[in-house]
mmCIF file of C-alpha atoms in Angstrom:
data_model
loop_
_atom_site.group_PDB
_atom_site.id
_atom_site.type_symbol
_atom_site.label_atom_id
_atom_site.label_comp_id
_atom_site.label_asym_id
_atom_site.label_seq_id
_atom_site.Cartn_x
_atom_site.Cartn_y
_atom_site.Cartn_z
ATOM 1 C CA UNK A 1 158.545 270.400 225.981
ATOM 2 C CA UNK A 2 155.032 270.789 226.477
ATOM 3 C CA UNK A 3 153.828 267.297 227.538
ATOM 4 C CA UNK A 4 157.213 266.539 229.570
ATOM 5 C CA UNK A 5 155.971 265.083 232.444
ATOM 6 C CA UNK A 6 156.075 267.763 235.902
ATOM 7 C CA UNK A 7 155.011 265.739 238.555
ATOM 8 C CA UNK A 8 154.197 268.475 240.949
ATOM 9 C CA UNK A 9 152.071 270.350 238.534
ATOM 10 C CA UNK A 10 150.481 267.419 236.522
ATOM 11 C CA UNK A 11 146.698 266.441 237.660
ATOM 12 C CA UNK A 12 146.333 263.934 239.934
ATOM 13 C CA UNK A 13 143.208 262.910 238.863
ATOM 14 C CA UNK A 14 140.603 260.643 240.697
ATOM 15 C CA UNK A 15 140.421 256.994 241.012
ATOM 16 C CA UNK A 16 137.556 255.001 239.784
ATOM 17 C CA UNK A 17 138.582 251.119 240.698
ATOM 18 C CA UNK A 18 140.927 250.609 237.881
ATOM 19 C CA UNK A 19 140.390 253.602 236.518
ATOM 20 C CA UNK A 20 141.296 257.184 237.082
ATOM 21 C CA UNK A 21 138.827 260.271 236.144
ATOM 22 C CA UNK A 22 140.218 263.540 234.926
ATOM 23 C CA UNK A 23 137.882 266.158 234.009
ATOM 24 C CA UNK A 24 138.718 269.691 232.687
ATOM 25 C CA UNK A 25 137.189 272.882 232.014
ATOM 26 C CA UNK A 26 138.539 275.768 229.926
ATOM 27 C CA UNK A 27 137.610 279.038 228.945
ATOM 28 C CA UNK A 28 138.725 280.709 226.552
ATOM 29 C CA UNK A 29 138.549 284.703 225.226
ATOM 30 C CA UNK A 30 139.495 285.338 222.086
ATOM 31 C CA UNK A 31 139.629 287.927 219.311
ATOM 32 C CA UNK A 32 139.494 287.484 215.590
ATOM 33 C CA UNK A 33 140.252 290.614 213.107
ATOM 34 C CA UNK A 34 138.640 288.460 210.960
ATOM 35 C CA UNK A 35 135.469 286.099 211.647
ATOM 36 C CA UNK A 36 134.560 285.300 207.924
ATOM 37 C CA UNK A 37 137.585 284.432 206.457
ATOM 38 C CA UNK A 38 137.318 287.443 203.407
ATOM 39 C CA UNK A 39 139.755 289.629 201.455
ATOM 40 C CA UNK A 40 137.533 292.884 202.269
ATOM 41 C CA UNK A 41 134.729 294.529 204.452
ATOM 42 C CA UNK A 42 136.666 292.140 207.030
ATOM 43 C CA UNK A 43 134.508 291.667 210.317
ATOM 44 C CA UNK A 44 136.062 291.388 213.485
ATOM 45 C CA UNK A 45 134.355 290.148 216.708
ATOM 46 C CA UNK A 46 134.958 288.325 220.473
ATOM 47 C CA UNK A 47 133.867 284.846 220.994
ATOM 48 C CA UNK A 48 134.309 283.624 223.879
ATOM 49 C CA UNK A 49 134.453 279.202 223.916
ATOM 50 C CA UNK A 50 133.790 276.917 227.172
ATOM 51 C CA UNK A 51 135.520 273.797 226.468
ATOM 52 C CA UNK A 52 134.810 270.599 228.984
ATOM 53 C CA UNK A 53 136.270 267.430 228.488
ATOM 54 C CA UNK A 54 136.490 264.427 230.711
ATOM 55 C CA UNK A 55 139.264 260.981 230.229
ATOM 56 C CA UNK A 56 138.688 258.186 232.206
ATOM 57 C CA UNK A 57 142.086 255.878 231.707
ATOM 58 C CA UNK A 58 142.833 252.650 233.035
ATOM 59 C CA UNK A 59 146.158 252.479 235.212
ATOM 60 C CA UNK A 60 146.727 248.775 234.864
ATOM 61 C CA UNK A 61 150.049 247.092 234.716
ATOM 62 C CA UNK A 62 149.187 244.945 231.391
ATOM 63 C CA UNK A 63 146.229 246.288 228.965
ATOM 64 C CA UNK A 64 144.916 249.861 228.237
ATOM 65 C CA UNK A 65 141.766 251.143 228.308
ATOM 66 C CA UNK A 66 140.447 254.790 228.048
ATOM 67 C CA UNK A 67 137.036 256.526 227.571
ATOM 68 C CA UNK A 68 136.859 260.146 226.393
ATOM 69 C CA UNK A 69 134.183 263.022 225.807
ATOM 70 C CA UNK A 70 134.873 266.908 224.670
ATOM 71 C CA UNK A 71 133.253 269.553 223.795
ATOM 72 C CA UNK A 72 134.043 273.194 222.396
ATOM 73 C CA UNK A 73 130.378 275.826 222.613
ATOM 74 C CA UNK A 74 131.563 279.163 220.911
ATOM 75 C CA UNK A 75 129.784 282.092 221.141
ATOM 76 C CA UNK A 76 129.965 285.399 219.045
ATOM 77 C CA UNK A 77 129.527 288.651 221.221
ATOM 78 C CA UNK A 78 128.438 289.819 217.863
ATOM 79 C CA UNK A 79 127.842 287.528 215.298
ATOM 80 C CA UNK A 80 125.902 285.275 217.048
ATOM 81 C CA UNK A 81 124.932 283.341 213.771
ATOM 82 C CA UNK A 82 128.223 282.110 214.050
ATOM 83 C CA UNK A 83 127.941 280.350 217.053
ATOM 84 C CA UNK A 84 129.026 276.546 217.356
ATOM 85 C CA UNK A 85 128.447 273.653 219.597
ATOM 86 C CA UNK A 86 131.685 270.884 218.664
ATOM 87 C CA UNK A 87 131.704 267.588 220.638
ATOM 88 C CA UNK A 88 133.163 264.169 220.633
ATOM 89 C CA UNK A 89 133.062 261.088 222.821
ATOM 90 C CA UNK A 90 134.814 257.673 222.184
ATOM 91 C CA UNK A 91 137.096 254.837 223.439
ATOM 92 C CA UNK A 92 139.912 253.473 222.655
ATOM 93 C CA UNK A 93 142.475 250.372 223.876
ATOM 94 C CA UNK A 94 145.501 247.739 223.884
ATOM 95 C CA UNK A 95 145.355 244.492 224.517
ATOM 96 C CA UNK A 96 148.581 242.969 225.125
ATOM 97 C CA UNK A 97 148.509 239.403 223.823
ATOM 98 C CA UNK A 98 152.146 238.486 224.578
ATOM 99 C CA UNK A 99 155.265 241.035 225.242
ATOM 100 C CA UNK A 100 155.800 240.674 221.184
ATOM 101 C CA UNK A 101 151.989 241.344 220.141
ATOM 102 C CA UNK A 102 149.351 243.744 220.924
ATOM 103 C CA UNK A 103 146.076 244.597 219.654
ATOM 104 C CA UNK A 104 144.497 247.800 219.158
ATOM 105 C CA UNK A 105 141.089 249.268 218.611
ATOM 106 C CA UNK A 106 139.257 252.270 219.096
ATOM 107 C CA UNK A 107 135.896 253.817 217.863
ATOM 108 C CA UNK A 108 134.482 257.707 218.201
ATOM 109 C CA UNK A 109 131.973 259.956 217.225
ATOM 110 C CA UNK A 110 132.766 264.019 216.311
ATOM 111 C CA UNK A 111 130.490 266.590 215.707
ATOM 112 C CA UNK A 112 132.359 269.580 214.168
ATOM 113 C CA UNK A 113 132.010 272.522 211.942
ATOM 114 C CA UNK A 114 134.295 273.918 208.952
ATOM 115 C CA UNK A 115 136.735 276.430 209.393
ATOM 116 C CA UNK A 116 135.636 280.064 207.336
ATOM 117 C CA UNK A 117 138.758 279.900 205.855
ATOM 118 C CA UNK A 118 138.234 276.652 203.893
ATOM 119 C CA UNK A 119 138.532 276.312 200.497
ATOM 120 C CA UNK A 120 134.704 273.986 200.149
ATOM 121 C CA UNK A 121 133.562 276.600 202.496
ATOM 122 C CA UNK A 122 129.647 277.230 200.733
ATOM 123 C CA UNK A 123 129.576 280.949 202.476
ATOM 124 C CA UNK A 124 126.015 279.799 204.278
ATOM 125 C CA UNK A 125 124.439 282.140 206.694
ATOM 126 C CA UNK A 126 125.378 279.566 209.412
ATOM 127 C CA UNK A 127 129.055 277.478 210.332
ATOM 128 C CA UNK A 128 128.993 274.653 207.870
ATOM 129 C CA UNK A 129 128.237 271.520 210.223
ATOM 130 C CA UNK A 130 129.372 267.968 209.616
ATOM 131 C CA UNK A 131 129.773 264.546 211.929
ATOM 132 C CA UNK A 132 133.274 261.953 211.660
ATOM 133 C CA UNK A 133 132.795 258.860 212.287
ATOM 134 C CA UNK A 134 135.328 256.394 213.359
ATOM 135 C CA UNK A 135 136.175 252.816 213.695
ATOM 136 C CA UNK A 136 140.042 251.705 214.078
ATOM 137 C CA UNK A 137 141.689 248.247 214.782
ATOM 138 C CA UNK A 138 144.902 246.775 214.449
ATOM 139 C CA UNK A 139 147.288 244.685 215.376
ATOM 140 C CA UNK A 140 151.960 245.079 216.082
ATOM 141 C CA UNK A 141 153.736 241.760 216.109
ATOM 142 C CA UNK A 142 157.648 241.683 216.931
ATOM 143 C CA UNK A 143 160.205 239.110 215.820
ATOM 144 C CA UNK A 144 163.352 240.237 217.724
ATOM 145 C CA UNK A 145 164.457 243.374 215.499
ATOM 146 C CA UNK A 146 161.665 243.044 213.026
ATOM 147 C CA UNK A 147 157.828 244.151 213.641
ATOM 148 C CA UNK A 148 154.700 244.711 211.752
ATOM 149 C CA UNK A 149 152.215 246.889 212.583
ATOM 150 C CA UNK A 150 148.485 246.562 210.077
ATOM 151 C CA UNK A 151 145.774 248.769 210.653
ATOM 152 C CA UNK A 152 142.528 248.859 209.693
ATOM 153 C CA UNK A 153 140.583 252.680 209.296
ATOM 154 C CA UNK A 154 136.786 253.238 208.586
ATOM 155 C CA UNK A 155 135.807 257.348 208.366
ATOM 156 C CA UNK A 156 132.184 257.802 208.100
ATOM 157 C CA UNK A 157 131.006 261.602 207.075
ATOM 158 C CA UNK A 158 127.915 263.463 207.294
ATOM 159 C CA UNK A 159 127.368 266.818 206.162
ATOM 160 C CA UNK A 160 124.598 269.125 206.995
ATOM 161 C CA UNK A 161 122.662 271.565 204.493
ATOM 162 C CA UNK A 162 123.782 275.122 205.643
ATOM 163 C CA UNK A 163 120.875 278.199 205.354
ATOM 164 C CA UNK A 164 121.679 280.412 202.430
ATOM 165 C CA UNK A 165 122.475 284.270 202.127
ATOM 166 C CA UNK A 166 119.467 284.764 200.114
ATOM 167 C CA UNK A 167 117.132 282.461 201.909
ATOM 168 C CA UNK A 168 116.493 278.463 201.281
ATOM 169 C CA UNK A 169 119.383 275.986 201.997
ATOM 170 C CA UNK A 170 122.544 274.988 200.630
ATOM 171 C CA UNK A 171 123.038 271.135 199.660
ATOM 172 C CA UNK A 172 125.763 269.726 200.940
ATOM 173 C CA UNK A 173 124.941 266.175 200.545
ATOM 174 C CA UNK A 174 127.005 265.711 197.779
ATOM 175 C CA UNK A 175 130.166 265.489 200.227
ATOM 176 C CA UNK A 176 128.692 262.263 202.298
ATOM 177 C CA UNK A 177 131.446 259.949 202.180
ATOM 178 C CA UNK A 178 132.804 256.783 203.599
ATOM 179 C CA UNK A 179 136.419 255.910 203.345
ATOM 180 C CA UNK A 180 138.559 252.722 203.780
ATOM 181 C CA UNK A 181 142.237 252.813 204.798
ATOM 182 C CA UNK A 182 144.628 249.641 205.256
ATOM 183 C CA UNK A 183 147.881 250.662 206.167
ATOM 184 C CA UNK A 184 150.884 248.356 206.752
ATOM 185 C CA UNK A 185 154.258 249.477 208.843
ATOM 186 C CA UNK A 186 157.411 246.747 208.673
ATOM 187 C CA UNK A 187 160.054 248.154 210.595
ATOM 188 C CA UNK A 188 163.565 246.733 211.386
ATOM 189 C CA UNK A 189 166.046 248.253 214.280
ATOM 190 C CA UNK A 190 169.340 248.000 213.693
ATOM 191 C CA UNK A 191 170.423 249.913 217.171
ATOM 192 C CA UNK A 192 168.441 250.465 219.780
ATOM 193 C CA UNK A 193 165.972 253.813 219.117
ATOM 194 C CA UNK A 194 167.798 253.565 215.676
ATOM 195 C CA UNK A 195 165.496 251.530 212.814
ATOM 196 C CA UNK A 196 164.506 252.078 209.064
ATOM 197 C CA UNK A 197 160.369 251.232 207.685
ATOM 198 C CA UNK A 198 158.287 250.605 205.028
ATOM 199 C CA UNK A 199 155.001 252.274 204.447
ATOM 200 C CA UNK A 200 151.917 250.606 202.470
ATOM 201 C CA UNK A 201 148.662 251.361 202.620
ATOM 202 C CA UNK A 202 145.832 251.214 199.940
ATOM 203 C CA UNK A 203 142.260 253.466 200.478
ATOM 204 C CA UNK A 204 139.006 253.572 199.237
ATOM 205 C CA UNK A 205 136.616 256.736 198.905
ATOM 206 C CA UNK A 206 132.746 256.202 198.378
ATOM 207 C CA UNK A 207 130.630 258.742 197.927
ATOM 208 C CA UNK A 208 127.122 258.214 198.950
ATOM 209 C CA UNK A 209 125.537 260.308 195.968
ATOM 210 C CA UNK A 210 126.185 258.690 192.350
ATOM 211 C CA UNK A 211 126.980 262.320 191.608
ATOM 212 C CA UNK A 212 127.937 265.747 193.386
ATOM 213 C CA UNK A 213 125.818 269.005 192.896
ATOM 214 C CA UNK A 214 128.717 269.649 190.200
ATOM 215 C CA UNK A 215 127.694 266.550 188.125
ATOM 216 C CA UNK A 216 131.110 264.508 189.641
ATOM 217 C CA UNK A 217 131.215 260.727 190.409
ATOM 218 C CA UNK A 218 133.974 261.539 193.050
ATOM 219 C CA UNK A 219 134.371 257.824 193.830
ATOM 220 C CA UNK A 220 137.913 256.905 193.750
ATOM 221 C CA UNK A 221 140.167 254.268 195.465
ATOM 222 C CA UNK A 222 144.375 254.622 196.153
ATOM 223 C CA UNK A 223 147.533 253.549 197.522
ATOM 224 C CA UNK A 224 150.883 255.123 199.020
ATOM 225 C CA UNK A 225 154.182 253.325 199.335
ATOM 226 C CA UNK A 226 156.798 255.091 201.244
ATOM 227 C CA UNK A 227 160.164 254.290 203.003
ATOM 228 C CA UNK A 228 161.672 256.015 206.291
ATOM 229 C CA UNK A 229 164.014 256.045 208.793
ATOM 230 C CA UNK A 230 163.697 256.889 213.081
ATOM 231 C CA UNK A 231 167.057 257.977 214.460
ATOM 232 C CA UNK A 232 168.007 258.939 217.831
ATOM 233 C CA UNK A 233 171.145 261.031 218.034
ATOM 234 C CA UNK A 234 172.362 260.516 221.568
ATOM 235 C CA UNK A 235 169.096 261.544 222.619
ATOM 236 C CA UNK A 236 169.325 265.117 221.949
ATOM 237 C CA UNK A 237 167.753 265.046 218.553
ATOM 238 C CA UNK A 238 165.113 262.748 217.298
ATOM 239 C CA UNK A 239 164.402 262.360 213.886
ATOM 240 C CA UNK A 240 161.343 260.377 212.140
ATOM 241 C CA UNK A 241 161.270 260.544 207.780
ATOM 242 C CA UNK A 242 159.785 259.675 205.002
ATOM 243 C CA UNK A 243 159.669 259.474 201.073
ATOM 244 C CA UNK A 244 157.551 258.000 198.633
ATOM 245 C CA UNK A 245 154.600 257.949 196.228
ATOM 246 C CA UNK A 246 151.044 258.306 196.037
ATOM 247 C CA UNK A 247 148.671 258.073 193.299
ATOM 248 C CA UNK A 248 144.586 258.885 193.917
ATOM 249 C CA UNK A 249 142.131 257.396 190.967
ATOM 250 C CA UNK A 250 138.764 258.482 190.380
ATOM 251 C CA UNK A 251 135.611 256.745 189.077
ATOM 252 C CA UNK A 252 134.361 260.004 186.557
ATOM 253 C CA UNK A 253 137.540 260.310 183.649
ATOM 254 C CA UNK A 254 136.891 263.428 183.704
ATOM 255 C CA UNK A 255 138.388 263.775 187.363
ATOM 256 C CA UNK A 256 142.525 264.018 186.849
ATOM 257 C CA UNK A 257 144.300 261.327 188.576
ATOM 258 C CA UNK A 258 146.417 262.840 191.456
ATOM 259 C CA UNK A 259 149.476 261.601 191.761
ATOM 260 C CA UNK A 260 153.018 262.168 192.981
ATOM 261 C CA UNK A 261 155.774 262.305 195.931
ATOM 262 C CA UNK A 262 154.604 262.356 199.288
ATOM 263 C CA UNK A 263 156.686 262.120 202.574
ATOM 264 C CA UNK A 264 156.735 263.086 205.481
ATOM 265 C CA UNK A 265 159.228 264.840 208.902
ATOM 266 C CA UNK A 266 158.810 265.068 212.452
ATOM 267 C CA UNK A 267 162.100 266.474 213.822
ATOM 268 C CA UNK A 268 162.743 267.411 217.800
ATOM 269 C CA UNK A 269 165.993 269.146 218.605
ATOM 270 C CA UNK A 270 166.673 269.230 222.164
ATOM 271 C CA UNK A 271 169.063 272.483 221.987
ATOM 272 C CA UNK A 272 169.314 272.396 225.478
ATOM 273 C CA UNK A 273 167.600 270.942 228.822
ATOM 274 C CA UNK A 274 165.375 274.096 228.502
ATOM 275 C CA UNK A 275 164.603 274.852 224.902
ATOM 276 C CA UNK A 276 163.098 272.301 222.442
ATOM 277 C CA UNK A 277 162.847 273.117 218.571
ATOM 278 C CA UNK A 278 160.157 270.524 216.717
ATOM 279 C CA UNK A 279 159.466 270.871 212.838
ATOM 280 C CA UNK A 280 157.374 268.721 210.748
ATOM 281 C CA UNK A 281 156.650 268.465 207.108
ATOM 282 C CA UNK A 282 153.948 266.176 205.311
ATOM 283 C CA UNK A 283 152.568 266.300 201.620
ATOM 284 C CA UNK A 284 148.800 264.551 201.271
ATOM 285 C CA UNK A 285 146.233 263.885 199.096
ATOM 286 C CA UNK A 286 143.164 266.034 200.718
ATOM 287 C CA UNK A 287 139.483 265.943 199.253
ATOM 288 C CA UNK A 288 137.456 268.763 197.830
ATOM 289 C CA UNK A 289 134.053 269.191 195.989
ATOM 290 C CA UNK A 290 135.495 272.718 194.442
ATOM 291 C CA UNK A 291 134.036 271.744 190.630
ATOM 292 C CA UNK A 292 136.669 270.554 187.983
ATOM 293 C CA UNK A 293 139.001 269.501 190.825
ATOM 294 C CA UNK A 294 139.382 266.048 191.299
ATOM 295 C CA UNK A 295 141.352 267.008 195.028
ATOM 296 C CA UNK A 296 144.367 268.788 195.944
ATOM 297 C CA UNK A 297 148.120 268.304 197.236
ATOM 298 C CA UNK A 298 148.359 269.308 200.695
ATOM 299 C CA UNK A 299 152.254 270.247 201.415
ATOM 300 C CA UNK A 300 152.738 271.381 205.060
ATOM 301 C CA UNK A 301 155.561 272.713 207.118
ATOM 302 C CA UNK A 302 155.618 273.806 210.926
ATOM 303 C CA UNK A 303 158.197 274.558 213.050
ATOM 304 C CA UNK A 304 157.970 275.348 216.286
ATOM 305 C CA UNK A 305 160.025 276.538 219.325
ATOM 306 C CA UNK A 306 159.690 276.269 223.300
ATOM 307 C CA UNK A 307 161.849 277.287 226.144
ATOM 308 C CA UNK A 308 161.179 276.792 229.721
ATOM 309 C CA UNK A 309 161.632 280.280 231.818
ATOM 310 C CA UNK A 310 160.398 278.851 234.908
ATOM 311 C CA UNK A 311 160.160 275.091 235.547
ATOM 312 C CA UNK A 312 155.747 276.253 235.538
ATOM 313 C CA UNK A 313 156.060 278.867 232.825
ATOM 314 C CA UNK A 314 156.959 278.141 228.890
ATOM 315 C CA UNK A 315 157.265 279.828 226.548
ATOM 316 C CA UNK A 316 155.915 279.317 222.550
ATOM 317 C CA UNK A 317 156.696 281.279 218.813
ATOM 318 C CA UNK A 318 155.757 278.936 215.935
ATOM 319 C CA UNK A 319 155.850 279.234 212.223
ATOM 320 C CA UNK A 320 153.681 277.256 209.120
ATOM 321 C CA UNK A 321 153.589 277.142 205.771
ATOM 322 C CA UNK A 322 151.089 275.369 203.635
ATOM 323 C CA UNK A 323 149.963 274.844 200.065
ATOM 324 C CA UNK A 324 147.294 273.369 198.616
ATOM 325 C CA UNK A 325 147.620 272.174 194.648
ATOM 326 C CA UNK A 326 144.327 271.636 193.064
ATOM 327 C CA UNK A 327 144.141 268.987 190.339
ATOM 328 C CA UNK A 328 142.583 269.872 187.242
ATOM 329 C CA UNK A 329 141.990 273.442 187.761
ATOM 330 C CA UNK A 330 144.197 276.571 187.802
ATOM 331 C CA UNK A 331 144.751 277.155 191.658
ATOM 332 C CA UNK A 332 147.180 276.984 194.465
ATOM 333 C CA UNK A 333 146.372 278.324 197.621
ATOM 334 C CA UNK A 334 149.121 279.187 199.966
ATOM 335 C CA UNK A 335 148.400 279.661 203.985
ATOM 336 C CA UNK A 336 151.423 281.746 206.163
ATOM 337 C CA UNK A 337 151.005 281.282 209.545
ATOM 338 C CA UNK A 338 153.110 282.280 212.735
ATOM 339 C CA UNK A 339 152.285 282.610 216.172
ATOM 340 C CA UNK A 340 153.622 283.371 219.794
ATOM 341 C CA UNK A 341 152.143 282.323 223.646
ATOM 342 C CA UNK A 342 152.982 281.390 226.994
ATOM 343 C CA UNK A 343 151.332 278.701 229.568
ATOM 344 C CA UNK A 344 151.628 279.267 233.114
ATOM 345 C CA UNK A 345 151.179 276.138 235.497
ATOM 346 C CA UNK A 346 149.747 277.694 238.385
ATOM 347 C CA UNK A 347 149.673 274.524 240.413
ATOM 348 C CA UNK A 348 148.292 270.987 239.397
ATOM 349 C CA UNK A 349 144.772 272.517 239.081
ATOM 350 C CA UNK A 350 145.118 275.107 237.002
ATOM 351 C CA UNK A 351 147.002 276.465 233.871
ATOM 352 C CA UNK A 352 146.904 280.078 232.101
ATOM 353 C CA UNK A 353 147.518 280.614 229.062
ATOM 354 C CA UNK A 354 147.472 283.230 226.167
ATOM 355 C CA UNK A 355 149.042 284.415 222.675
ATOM 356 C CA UNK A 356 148.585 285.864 219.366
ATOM 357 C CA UNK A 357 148.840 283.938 216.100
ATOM 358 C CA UNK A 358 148.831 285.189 212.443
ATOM 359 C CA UNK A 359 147.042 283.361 209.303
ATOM 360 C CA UNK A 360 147.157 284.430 206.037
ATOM 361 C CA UNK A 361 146.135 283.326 202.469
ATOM 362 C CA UNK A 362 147.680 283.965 199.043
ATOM 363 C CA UNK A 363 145.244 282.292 196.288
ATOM 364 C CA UNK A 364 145.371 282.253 192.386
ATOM 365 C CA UNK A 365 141.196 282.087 192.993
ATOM 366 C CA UNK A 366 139.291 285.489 192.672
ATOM 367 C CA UNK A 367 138.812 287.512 196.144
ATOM 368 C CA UNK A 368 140.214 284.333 197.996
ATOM 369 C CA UNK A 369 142.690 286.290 199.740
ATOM 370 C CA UNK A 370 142.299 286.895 203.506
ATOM 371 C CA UNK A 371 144.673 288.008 206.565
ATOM 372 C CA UNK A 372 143.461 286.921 210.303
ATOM 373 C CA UNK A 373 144.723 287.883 213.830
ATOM 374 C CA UNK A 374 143.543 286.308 217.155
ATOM 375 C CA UNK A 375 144.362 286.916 220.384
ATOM 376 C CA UNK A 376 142.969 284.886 223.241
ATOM 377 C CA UNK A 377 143.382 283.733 226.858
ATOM 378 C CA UNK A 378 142.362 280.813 228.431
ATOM 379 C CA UNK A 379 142.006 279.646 231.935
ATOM 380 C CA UNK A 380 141.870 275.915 232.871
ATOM 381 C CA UNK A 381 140.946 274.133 236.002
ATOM 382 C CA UNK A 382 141.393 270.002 236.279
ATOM 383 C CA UNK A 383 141.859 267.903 238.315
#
């Protein structure tokens, strides 16, 4: 509902030869009950967040090409040690061989910091900082009802030492990383919008430290195979799932082997030409330097609803479940979240927008417990 296409209130942008420019600004005001994430002596401040971004895409009838840059500068009317400068800049493209086979590629560069409410959150005087790294290629060949799709994915992270409560820094070194995915899609459709997939993929994990400041080799290498189904019910409901298995093994024995179903939903229900319901569901195997725990299973649900009152206002409530299963230790986290907003389309320019969303967490871990609200607006102009 959200990114149907409005023609007289989507951005024109401008043209560049072949290209066309869109640049954005937002500001955004929020409130968080909340700011550190903690069970008590909770903290609540405004931060208000300038976010720029720019796209430059290529409108050519065969081929794709885009450039991107973004960046989000938070800053704490109060806790100003808290403040945060996010970017990222990159490219990505298609290059259509023949009307059966394309290739892709893409490459980018982020420069983020780690959510409070973490669970490898160090509690630093200062947002944990790290950089993503990026590299992507691959390549979709059809043969009438069957197609392939193999990618290639390279993640490069860097994490930075965060100042400590009681002075001197916190190592975080032991979370550098590189990791390795090859992932393989065969598809067949037996109607048109109607087809069933395999899913294979195999990944490798290198730390860049022999050992973590825990004493862990947290090397490990993996694979996933999975089977699904897309189905398009007379293109009022869309449906796109998922079941299989994944196993994660790790260089130190004394790191449990993760392993078990995984799977995955993306569901949109068209209820009517005004109201959209979408729902996912996904279950992955996530890192985490937490010592004794080799990494976790990630289970997520979200479902999400949006009606159109006006053809320039919508409408939002959403709700999200998530739970995180640590391997070899005794915890399970479990996040509740639900939320409502509204986006007004001004004209093609400019959008408002504002809500209120809920997060909570239930852990087995000691004084991990933590409720947050946040309210915010935000204004965008774009052209």
């Amino acid at each position: 509902m959200l990114e149907r296409p409005r023609p007289e209130y989507d951005p024109l942008g401008v043209g560049v030869g072949g290209f066309l420019l869109f640049p954005t600004l937002s500001i955004r005001q929020e409130f968080n009950s909340n700011v550190f994430a903690t069970q008590s002596g909770t903290i609540s401040d405004l931060i208000t967040v300038f976010e720029p971004s720019l796209a430059l895409r290529s409108n050519w009838n065969n081929h794709a090409l885009e450039f991107f840059a973004s960046a989000a500068i938070g800053r704490y009317w109060n806790e100003t040690s808290e403040n945060y400068e996010d970017f990222a800049f990159g490219t990505s493209g298609r290059l259509d061989v023949s009307r059966q086979m394309q290739i892709f590629a893409g490459a980018s560069f982020r420069e983020l910091h780690e959510d409070r409410g973490s669970p490898d959150d160090v509690g630093g005087r200062e947002p944990a900082e790290y950089s993503m790294t990026t590299a992507s290629l691959g390549v979709q060949h059809s043969f009438n009802r069957l197609s392939f799709r193999l990618d290639g994915v390279f993640d490069r992270f860097d994490f930075r030492d965060v100042p400590a409560s009681g002075g001197g820094t916190i190592d975080r070194s032991g979370r550098d990383r590189n990791q390795y995915l090859v992932r393989l899609r065969s598809s067949y459709e037996f109607a048109p919008l109607r087809e069933v997939y395999l899913l294979t993929s195999a990944n490798w994990r290198d730390y860049r430290k022999s050992r973590d400041g825990s004493g862990f080799n947290r090397d490990s290498k993996g694979f996933e195979v999975a089977a699904g189904i897309e189905y398009d019910l007379t293109g009022v409901t869309f449906i796109d799932v998922f079941v299989g298995y994944r196993q994660q093994d790790y260089a130190d024995g004394s790191l449990k082997t993760a392993r078990g179903p995984s799977g995955g939903l993306k569901l949109t229900w068209n209820v009517t030409r005004l109201t959209t319901v979408t729902g996912a569901l996904s279950r992955e195997i996530e890192e985490t330097t937490l010592a004794g725990s080799s990494s976790y299973f990630a289970t997520k649900a979200d479902l999400r609803v949006d009606h159109e009152l006006l053809r320039n206002l919508i409408v939002s409530a959403n709700l999200g479940y998530e739970r995180n299963s640590f391997e070899g230790i005794s915890r399970d986290d479990n996040y509740y979240r639900a939320g409502i907003g509204a986006r007004y389309r001004i004209d093609r320019n400019f959008v408002l927008e504002g809500g209120y969303s809920f997060r909570t967490r239930d852990s087995d871990a000691r004084n991990s417990d933590f409720d947050e609200n946040v309210f915010f607006m935000r204004v965008t102009g774009r052209l």
